[in-house]
Amino acid sequence: MQILVVEDEHSMAELLKRTLQEEGHQVVLADNGREGFEIARASRFDVIVLDVTLPGMDGISVAKRLREGRNQTPVLMLTARDAPADIVSGLDSGADDYLTKPFSIGVLLARLRAVSRRGAIPRPVCFEIADLRLDPGSRQVSRAGTALNLTPREYQLLELLMRNASRAVSRETILESVWGFDSEVTENTVEVFMRQLRLKVDNREPKLIHTVRGFGYMIREPKEQ
Ligand code: CA
């Protein structure tokens, strides 16, 4: 991914840059809000990691101005530990997620993956696989024209799979995306929910949801005969 990191603390910025580069990402650094805003506006990034307290223009204003300019690049905001107000205004300003300092690199990487998955794909009007149809706008799901009654979790699960159609989605990714990082939920729970979901979605042929053994699940068009 192309990642813009806007962070004025030199050591933190360098640590982020090195870690993200080790993960195979391309990183551009900006050490103040105004520069970050200009760079974000001028080129395309997959994700912006944006500190809140910045000289020049704070992170909240940067995010707000980007959104006002119709820039929809996913933003992961870095906020101070004891400032819930920062978090609220960060999310209100258009950030997609936040991380409170100090944070572990593992959590940062996982959040980046989640944020980029949510944001990088432009939202189509509807997802369709064979006769299964999911409308993210109204959160309606139907199969062969019959509405399916899904719980919110089941819906989230199905939307995640459909956004990643024909790609295997790991149980770990499902846990992170549907339940979040801090939850006590185990991969067993994923299996239970997936079984419920399949009963509702795949109660007819052809089956669309497939188990990828030892990894996770995939939804895809039925194979041509
Ligand atoms: Ca700062």
PDB file of C-alpha atoms and ligand atoms in Angstrom:
ATOM      1  CA  MET A   1       0.000   0.000   0.000  1.00  0.00           C
ATOM      2  CA  GLN A   2       0.947   3.631  -0.432  1.00  0.00           C
ATOM      3  CA  ILE A   3       0.768   5.149   3.030  1.00  0.00           C
ATOM      4  CA  LEU A   4       1.068   8.772   4.061  1.00  0.00           C
ATOM      5  CA  VAL A   5       2.196   9.250   7.660  1.00  0.00           C
ATOM      6  CA  VAL A   6       1.606  12.700   9.128  1.00  0.00           C
ATOM      7  CA  GLU A   7       3.441  12.831  12.445  1.00  0.00           C
ATOM      8  CA  ASP A   8       5.593  15.588  13.931  1.00  0.00           C
ATOM      9  CA  GLU A   9       7.436  13.485  16.515  1.00  0.00           C
ATOM     10  CA  HIS A  10      10.546  12.517  14.638  1.00  0.00           C
ATOM     11  CA  SER A  11      11.254   9.232  16.443  1.00  0.00           C
ATOM     12  CA  MET A  12       7.646   8.064  16.097  1.00  0.00           C
ATOM     13  CA  ALA A  13       7.571   9.010  12.426  1.00  0.00           C
ATOM     14  CA  GLU A  14      10.769   7.099  11.724  1.00  0.00           C
ATOM     15  CA  LEU A  15       9.555   4.059  13.642  1.00  0.00           C
ATOM     16  CA  LEU A  16       6.299   4.037  11.679  1.00  0.00           C
ATOM     17  CA  LYS A  17       8.123   4.474   8.406  1.00  0.00           C
ATOM     18  CA  ARG A  18      10.600   1.669   9.087  1.00  0.00           C
ATOM     19  CA  THR A  19       7.943  -0.747  10.322  1.00  0.00           C
ATOM     20  CA  LEU A  20       5.580  -0.104   7.437  1.00  0.00           C
ATOM     21  CA  GLN A  21       8.399  -0.411   4.915  1.00  0.00           C
ATOM     22  CA  GLU A  22       9.394  -3.736   6.445  1.00  0.00           C
ATOM     23  CA  GLU A  23       5.817  -4.846   5.797  1.00  0.00           C
ATOM     24  CA  GLY A  24       6.309  -3.972   2.135  1.00  0.00           C
ATOM     25  CA  HIS A  25       4.461  -0.645   2.098  1.00  0.00           C
ATOM     26  CA  GLN A  26       5.588   2.583   0.505  1.00  0.00           C
ATOM     27  CA  VAL A  27       5.678   5.402   2.996  1.00  0.00           C
ATOM     28  CA  VAL A  28       5.688   9.164   2.596  1.00  0.00           C
ATOM     29  CA  LEU A  29       6.284  11.266   5.714  1.00  0.00           C
ATOM     30  CA  ALA A  30       4.982  14.732   6.500  1.00  0.00           C
ATOM     31  CA  ASP A  31       5.895  16.427   9.783  1.00  0.00           C
ATOM     32  CA  ASN A  32       3.179  19.061   9.934  1.00  0.00           C
ATOM     33  CA  GLY A  33      -0.503  19.296   9.185  1.00  0.00           C
ATOM     34  CA  ARG A  34      -0.358  21.747   6.336  1.00  0.00           C
ATOM     35  CA  GLU A  35       2.253  19.755   4.439  1.00  0.00           C
ATOM     36  CA  GLY A  36       0.346  16.542   5.138  1.00  0.00           C
ATOM     37  CA  PHE A  37      -2.830  18.064   3.778  1.00  0.00           C
ATOM     38  CA  GLU A  38      -1.103  19.291   0.607  1.00  0.00           C
ATOM     39  CA  ILE A  39       0.577  15.928  -0.034  1.00  0.00           C
ATOM     40  CA  ALA A  40      -2.654  14.026   0.634  1.00  0.00           C
ATOM     41  CA  ARG A  41      -4.472  16.262  -1.805  1.00  0.00           C
ATOM     42  CA  ALA A  42      -1.804  16.042  -4.491  1.00  0.00           C
ATOM     43  CA  SER A  43      -1.305  12.269  -4.707  1.00  0.00           C
ATOM     44  CA  ARG A  44      -3.210   9.066  -4.168  1.00  0.00           C
ATOM     45  CA  PHE A  45      -2.691   7.036  -1.025  1.00  0.00           C
ATOM     46  CA  ASP A  46      -4.312   3.854   0.185  1.00  0.00           C
ATOM     47  CA  VAL A  47      -4.291   5.006   3.799  1.00  0.00           C
ATOM     48  CA  ILE A  48      -3.320   8.121   5.741  1.00  0.00           C
ATOM     49  CA  VAL A  49      -1.977   7.723   9.275  1.00  0.00           C
ATOM     50  CA  LEU A  50      -2.714  11.063  10.859  1.00  0.00           C
ATOM     51  CA  ASP A  51      -1.563  12.367  14.213  1.00  0.00           C
ATOM     52  CA  VAL A  52      -4.008  14.718  15.955  1.00  0.00           C
ATOM     53  CA  THR A  53      -1.613  17.151  17.601  1.00  0.00           C
ATOM     54  CA  LEU A  54       0.396  18.650  14.789  1.00  0.00           C
ATOM     55  CA  PRO A  55       1.974  22.020  14.144  1.00  0.00           C
ATOM     56  CA  GLY A  56       0.501  24.130  11.371  1.00  0.00           C
ATOM     57  CA  MET A  57      -2.866  22.426  11.087  1.00  0.00           C
ATOM     58  CA  ASP A  58      -4.076  19.789  13.537  1.00  0.00           C
ATOM     59  CA  GLY A  59      -5.092  16.323  12.386  1.00  0.00           C
ATOM     60  CA  ILE A  60      -8.790  16.983  12.903  1.00  0.00           C
ATOM     61  CA  SER A  61      -8.687  19.958  10.527  1.00  0.00           C
ATOM     62  CA  VAL A  62      -6.639  17.993   8.013  1.00  0.00           C
ATOM     63  CA  ALA A  63      -9.211  15.171   7.952  1.00  0.00           C
ATOM     64  CA  LYS A  64     -12.099  17.602   7.808  1.00  0.00           C
ATOM     65  CA  ARG A  65     -10.640  19.567   4.919  1.00  0.00           C
ATOM     66  CA  LEU A  66      -9.804  16.399   3.001  1.00  0.00           C
ATOM     67  CA  ARG A  67     -13.383  15.183   3.334  1.00  0.00           C
ATOM     68  CA  GLU A  68     -14.743  18.593   2.385  1.00  0.00           C
ATOM     69  CA  GLY A  69     -12.616  18.331  -0.738  1.00  0.00           C
ATOM     70  CA  ARG A  70     -14.183  14.923  -1.454  1.00  0.00           C
ATOM     71  CA  ASN A  71     -10.974  13.082  -0.714  1.00  0.00           C
ATOM     72  CA  GLN A  72     -12.143   9.697   0.623  1.00  0.00           C
ATOM     73  CA  THR A  73      -8.749   8.164   1.391  1.00  0.00           C
ATOM     74  CA  PRO A  74      -9.139   6.071   4.548  1.00  0.00           C
ATOM     75  CA  VAL A  75      -7.730   7.873   7.594  1.00  0.00           C
ATOM     76  CA  LEU A  76      -6.387   6.175  10.709  1.00  0.00           C
ATOM     77  CA  MET A  77      -6.014   8.812  13.394  1.00  0.00           C
ATOM     78  CA  LEU A  78      -3.480   8.698  16.207  1.00  0.00           C
ATOM     79  CA  THR A  79      -4.838  10.278  19.364  1.00  0.00           C
ATOM     80  CA  ALA A  80      -3.529  11.008  22.831  1.00  0.00           C
ATOM     81  CA  ARG A  81      -4.357   8.403  25.416  1.00  0.00           C
ATOM     82  CA  ASP A  82      -6.475  10.451  27.779  1.00  0.00           C
ATOM     83  CA  ALA A  83      -8.441  12.560  25.351  1.00  0.00           C
ATOM     84  CA  PRO A  84     -11.819  11.014  24.550  1.00  0.00           C
ATOM     85  CA  ALA A  85     -12.832  14.367  23.063  1.00  0.00           C
ATOM     86  CA  ASP A  86     -10.055  13.935  20.485  1.00  0.00           C
ATOM     87  CA  ILE A  87     -11.474  10.572  19.507  1.00  0.00           C
ATOM     88  CA  VAL A  88     -14.983  11.894  19.061  1.00  0.00           C
ATOM     89  CA  SER A  89     -13.938  14.919  17.046  1.00  0.00           C
ATOM     90  CA  GLY A  90     -11.517  12.744  15.087  1.00  0.00           C
ATOM     91  CA  LEU A  91     -14.257  10.397  13.987  1.00  0.00           C
ATOM     92  CA  ASP A  92     -16.642  13.296  13.404  1.00  0.00           C
ATOM     93  CA  SER A  93     -14.070  14.961  11.179  1.00  0.00           C
ATOM     94  CA  GLY A  94     -14.058  11.990   8.846  1.00  0.00           C
ATOM     95  CA  ALA A  95     -11.412   9.637  10.245  1.00  0.00           C
ATOM     96  CA  ASP A  96     -12.259   5.978   9.659  1.00  0.00           C
ATOM     97  CA  ASP A  97     -10.663   4.674  12.811  1.00  0.00           C
ATOM     98  CA  TYR A  98      -8.358   5.799  15.576  1.00  0.00           C
ATOM     99  CA  LEU A  99      -5.585   4.426  17.688  1.00  0.00           C
ATOM    100  CA  THR A 100      -4.596   5.816  21.074  1.00  0.00           C
ATOM    101  CA  LYS A 101      -0.932   6.330  21.840  1.00  0.00           C
ATOM    102  CA  PRO A 102       0.958   4.375  22.933  1.00  0.00           C
ATOM    103  CA  PHE A 103      -0.029   1.471  20.706  1.00  0.00           C
ATOM    104  CA  SER A 104       1.556  -1.779  19.680  1.00  0.00           C
ATOM    105  CA  ILE A 105       2.826  -2.094  16.147  1.00  0.00           C
ATOM    106  CA  GLY A 106       0.840  -5.285  15.700  1.00  0.00           C
ATOM    107  CA  VAL A 107      -2.386  -3.477  16.473  1.00  0.00           C
ATOM    108  CA  LEU A 108      -1.437  -0.619  14.165  1.00  0.00           C
ATOM    109  CA  LEU A 109      -0.822  -3.008  11.276  1.00  0.00           C
ATOM    110  CA  ALA A 110      -4.083  -4.818  11.884  1.00  0.00           C
ATOM    111  CA  ARG A 111      -6.038  -1.551  12.037  1.00  0.00           C
ATOM    112  CA  LEU A 112      -4.401  -0.382   8.829  1.00  0.00           C
ATOM    113  CA  ARG A 113      -5.467  -3.568   7.101  1.00  0.00           C
ATOM    114  CA  ALA A 114      -9.009  -3.173   8.371  1.00  0.00           C
ATOM    115  CA  VAL A 115      -9.258   0.511   7.476  1.00  0.00           C
ATOM    116  CA  SER A 116      -7.861   0.020   3.991  1.00  0.00           C
ATOM    117  CA  ARG A 117     -10.248  -2.865   3.362  1.00  0.00           C
ATOM    118  CA  ARG A 118     -13.200  -0.762   4.386  1.00  0.00           C
ATOM    119  CA  GLY A 119     -12.190   2.321   2.517  1.00  0.00           C
ATOM    120  CA  ALA A 120     -10.185   1.436  -0.549  1.00  0.00           C
ATOM    121  CA  ILE A 121     -13.001  -0.300  -2.340  1.00  0.00           C
ATOM    122  CA  PRO A 122     -15.531   2.177  -3.701  1.00  0.00           C
ATOM    123  CA  ARG A 123     -18.936   1.178  -2.516  1.00  0.00           C
ATOM    124  CA  PRO A 124     -21.047  -0.143  -5.362  1.00  0.00           C
ATOM    125  CA  VAL A 125     -24.796   0.155  -5.211  1.00  0.00           C
ATOM    126  CA  CYS A 126     -25.199  -3.588  -4.654  1.00  0.00           C
ATOM    127  CA  PHE A 127     -23.157  -6.751  -4.395  1.00  0.00           C
ATOM    128  CA  GLU A 128     -24.402  -9.712  -6.379  1.00  0.00           C
ATOM    129  CA  ILE A 129     -23.234 -13.278  -6.542  1.00  0.00           C
ATOM    130  CA  ALA A 130     -25.397 -15.597  -8.594  1.00  0.00           C
ATOM    131  CA  ASP A 131     -28.915 -14.947  -7.264  1.00  0.00           C
ATOM    132  CA  LEU A 132     -27.685 -13.584  -3.925  1.00  0.00           C
ATOM    133  CA  ARG A 133     -27.956  -9.840  -3.591  1.00  0.00           C
ATOM    134  CA  LEU A 134     -26.755  -7.532  -0.818  1.00  0.00           C
ATOM    135  CA  ASP A 135     -27.526  -3.831  -0.715  1.00  0.00           C
ATOM    136  CA  PRO A 136     -25.180  -1.983   1.682  1.00  0.00           C
ATOM    137  CA  GLY A 137     -27.357   1.114   1.488  1.00  0.00           C
ATOM    138  CA  SER A 138     -30.474  -0.470   2.910  1.00  0.00           C
ATOM    139  CA  ARG A 139     -28.695  -3.513   4.439  1.00  0.00           C
ATOM    140  CA  GLN A 140     -31.179  -5.745   2.624  1.00  0.00           C
ATOM    141  CA  VAL A 141     -30.149  -9.219   1.550  1.00  0.00           C
ATOM    142  CA  SER A 142     -32.086 -11.500  -0.748  1.00  0.00           C
ATOM    143  CA  ARG A 143     -31.579 -14.798  -2.476  1.00  0.00           C
ATOM    144  CA  ALA A 144     -33.540 -15.612  -5.625  1.00  0.00           C
ATOM    145  CA  GLY A 145     -35.725 -12.611  -4.867  1.00  0.00           C
ATOM    146  CA  THR A 146     -36.625 -13.759  -1.338  1.00  0.00           C
ATOM    147  CA  ALA A 147     -35.542 -11.443   1.468  1.00  0.00           C
ATOM    148  CA  LEU A 148     -33.225 -13.048   4.031  1.00  0.00           C
ATOM    149  CA  ASN A 149     -33.609 -12.106   7.658  1.00  0.00           C
ATOM    150  CA  LEU A 150     -30.052 -11.745   8.964  1.00  0.00           C
ATOM    151  CA  THR A 151     -28.897 -10.590  12.375  1.00  0.00           C
ATOM    152  CA  PRO A 152     -26.530  -7.576  12.352  1.00  0.00           C
ATOM    153  CA  ARG A 153     -23.498  -9.856  12.839  1.00  0.00           C
ATOM    154  CA  GLU A 154     -24.587 -12.215  10.111  1.00  0.00           C
ATOM    155  CA  TYR A 155     -25.070  -9.256   7.840  1.00  0.00           C
ATOM    156  CA  GLN A 156     -21.576  -7.929   8.610  1.00  0.00           C
ATOM    157  CA  LEU A 157     -20.098 -11.360   7.962  1.00  0.00           C
ATOM    158  CA  LEU A 158     -21.840 -11.684   4.637  1.00  0.00           C
ATOM    159  CA  GLU A 159     -20.939  -8.158   3.569  1.00  0.00           C
ATOM    160  CA  LEU A 160     -17.288  -8.832   4.376  1.00  0.00           C
ATOM    161  CA  LEU A 161     -17.339 -12.009   2.292  1.00  0.00           C
ATOM    162  CA  MET A 162     -19.134 -10.347  -0.594  1.00  0.00           C
ATOM    163  CA  ARG A 163     -16.757  -7.391  -0.626  1.00  0.00           C
ATOM    164  CA  ASN A 164     -13.993  -9.968  -0.975  1.00  0.00           C
ATOM    165  CA  ALA A 165     -15.802 -12.254  -3.415  1.00  0.00           C
ATOM    166  CA  SER A 166     -13.640 -15.005  -4.929  1.00  0.00           C
ATOM    167  CA  ARG A 167     -10.971 -14.304  -2.322  1.00  0.00           C
ATOM    168  CA  ALA A 168     -10.366 -16.427   0.753  1.00  0.00           C
ATOM    169  CA  VAL A 169     -11.045 -14.440   3.921  1.00  0.00           C
ATOM    170  CA  SER A 170      -9.201 -15.723   6.984  1.00  0.00           C
ATOM    171  CA  ARG A 171     -10.972 -16.423  10.262  1.00  0.00           C
ATOM    172  CA  GLU A 172      -8.610 -13.901  11.827  1.00  0.00           C
ATOM    173  CA  THR A 173      -9.690 -11.195   9.386  1.00  0.00           C
ATOM    174  CA  ILE A 174     -13.320 -12.026  10.072  1.00  0.00           C
ATOM    175  CA  LEU A 175     -12.727 -11.746  13.817  1.00  0.00           C
ATOM    176  CA  GLU A 176     -11.000  -8.379  13.418  1.00  0.00           C
ATOM    177  CA  SER A 177     -13.545  -6.950  11.028  1.00  0.00           C
ATOM    178  CA  VAL A 178     -16.764  -8.180  12.576  1.00  0.00           C
ATOM    179  CA  TRP A 179     -15.955  -8.343  16.274  1.00  0.00           C
ATOM    180  CA  GLY A 180     -13.019  -5.961  16.618  1.00  0.00           C
ATOM    181  CA  PHE A 181      -9.640  -6.474  18.173  1.00  0.00           C
ATOM    182  CA  ASP A 182     -10.430  -6.206  21.815  1.00  0.00           C
ATOM    183  CA  SER A 183     -13.174  -8.768  21.887  1.00  0.00           C
ATOM    184  CA  GLU A 184     -12.947 -12.022  23.774  1.00  0.00           C
ATOM    185  CA  VAL A 185     -14.482 -13.860  20.876  1.00  0.00           C
ATOM    186  CA  THR A 186     -12.629 -16.884  19.523  1.00  0.00           C
ATOM    187  CA  GLU A 187     -12.408 -18.430  16.091  1.00  0.00           C
ATOM    188  CA  ASN A 188     -14.945 -20.988  17.319  1.00  0.00           C
ATOM    189  CA  THR A 189     -17.519 -18.237  17.490  1.00  0.00           C
ATOM    190  CA  VAL A 190     -16.754 -17.364  13.885  1.00  0.00           C
ATOM    191  CA  GLU A 191     -17.556 -20.948  12.940  1.00  0.00           C
ATOM    192  CA  VAL A 192     -20.830 -20.888  14.830  1.00  0.00           C
ATOM    193  CA  PHE A 193     -21.930 -17.659  13.170  1.00  0.00           C
ATOM    194  CA  MET A 194     -20.805 -18.909   9.804  1.00  0.00           C
ATOM    195  CA  ARG A 195     -22.896 -22.053  10.207  1.00  0.00           C
ATOM    196  CA  GLN A 196     -25.953 -19.908  10.986  1.00  0.00           C
ATOM    197  CA  LEU A 197     -25.247 -17.681   8.025  1.00  0.00           C
ATOM    198  CA  ARG A 198     -24.920 -20.642   5.678  1.00  0.00           C
ATOM    199  CA  LEU A 199     -28.235 -22.069   6.855  1.00  0.00           C
ATOM    200  CA  LYS A 200     -29.884 -18.852   5.750  1.00  0.00           C
ATOM    201  CA  VAL A 201     -27.893 -17.998   2.634  1.00  0.00           C
ATOM    202  CA  ASP A 202     -27.108 -21.432   1.251  1.00  0.00           C
ATOM    203  CA  ASN A 203     -30.417 -23.158   1.905  1.00  0.00           C
ATOM    204  CA  ARG A 204     -30.624 -23.849  -1.820  1.00  0.00           C
ATOM    205  CA  GLU A 205     -28.330 -24.816  -4.699  1.00  0.00           C
ATOM    206  CA  PRO A 206     -25.853 -23.766  -5.827  1.00  0.00           C
ATOM    207  CA  LYS A 207     -23.917 -23.268  -2.601  1.00  0.00           C
ATOM    208  CA  LEU A 208     -22.037 -19.986  -2.634  1.00  0.00           C
ATOM    209  CA  ILE A 209     -20.121 -19.951   0.666  1.00  0.00           C
ATOM    210  CA  HIS A 210     -17.156 -22.309   0.795  1.00  0.00           C
ATOM    211  CA  THR A 211     -14.825 -23.354   3.584  1.00  0.00           C
ATOM    212  CA  VAL A 212     -11.159 -22.821   2.842  1.00  0.00           C
ATOM    213  CA  ARG A 213      -9.746 -25.523   5.028  1.00  0.00           C
ATOM    214  CA  GLY A 214      -7.353 -24.409   7.747  1.00  0.00           C
ATOM    215  CA  PHE A 215      -7.824 -20.762   6.756  1.00  0.00           C
ATOM    216  CA  GLY A 216     -11.281 -19.345   6.521  1.00  0.00           C
ATOM    217  CA  TYR A 217     -14.097 -18.829   4.044  1.00  0.00           C
ATOM    218  CA  MET A 218     -14.831 -17.656   0.552  1.00  0.00           C
ATOM    219  CA  ILE A 219     -17.921 -16.665  -1.312  1.00  0.00           C
ATOM    220  CA  ARG A 220     -17.893 -17.017  -5.091  1.00  0.00           C
ATOM    221  CA  GLU A 221     -19.921 -17.513  -8.222  1.00  0.00           C
ATOM    222  CA  PRO A 222     -20.812 -21.152  -8.805  1.00  0.00           C
ATOM    223  CA  LYS A 223     -18.397 -22.865 -11.177  1.00  0.00           C
ATOM    224  CA  GLU A 224     -19.460 -23.193 -14.810  1.00  0.00           C
ATOM    225  CA  GLN A 225     -20.695 -26.674 -15.571  1.00  0.00           C
TER     226      GLN A 225
HETATM  227 CA    CA B   1       2.093  15.086  17.592  1.00  0.00          CA
END
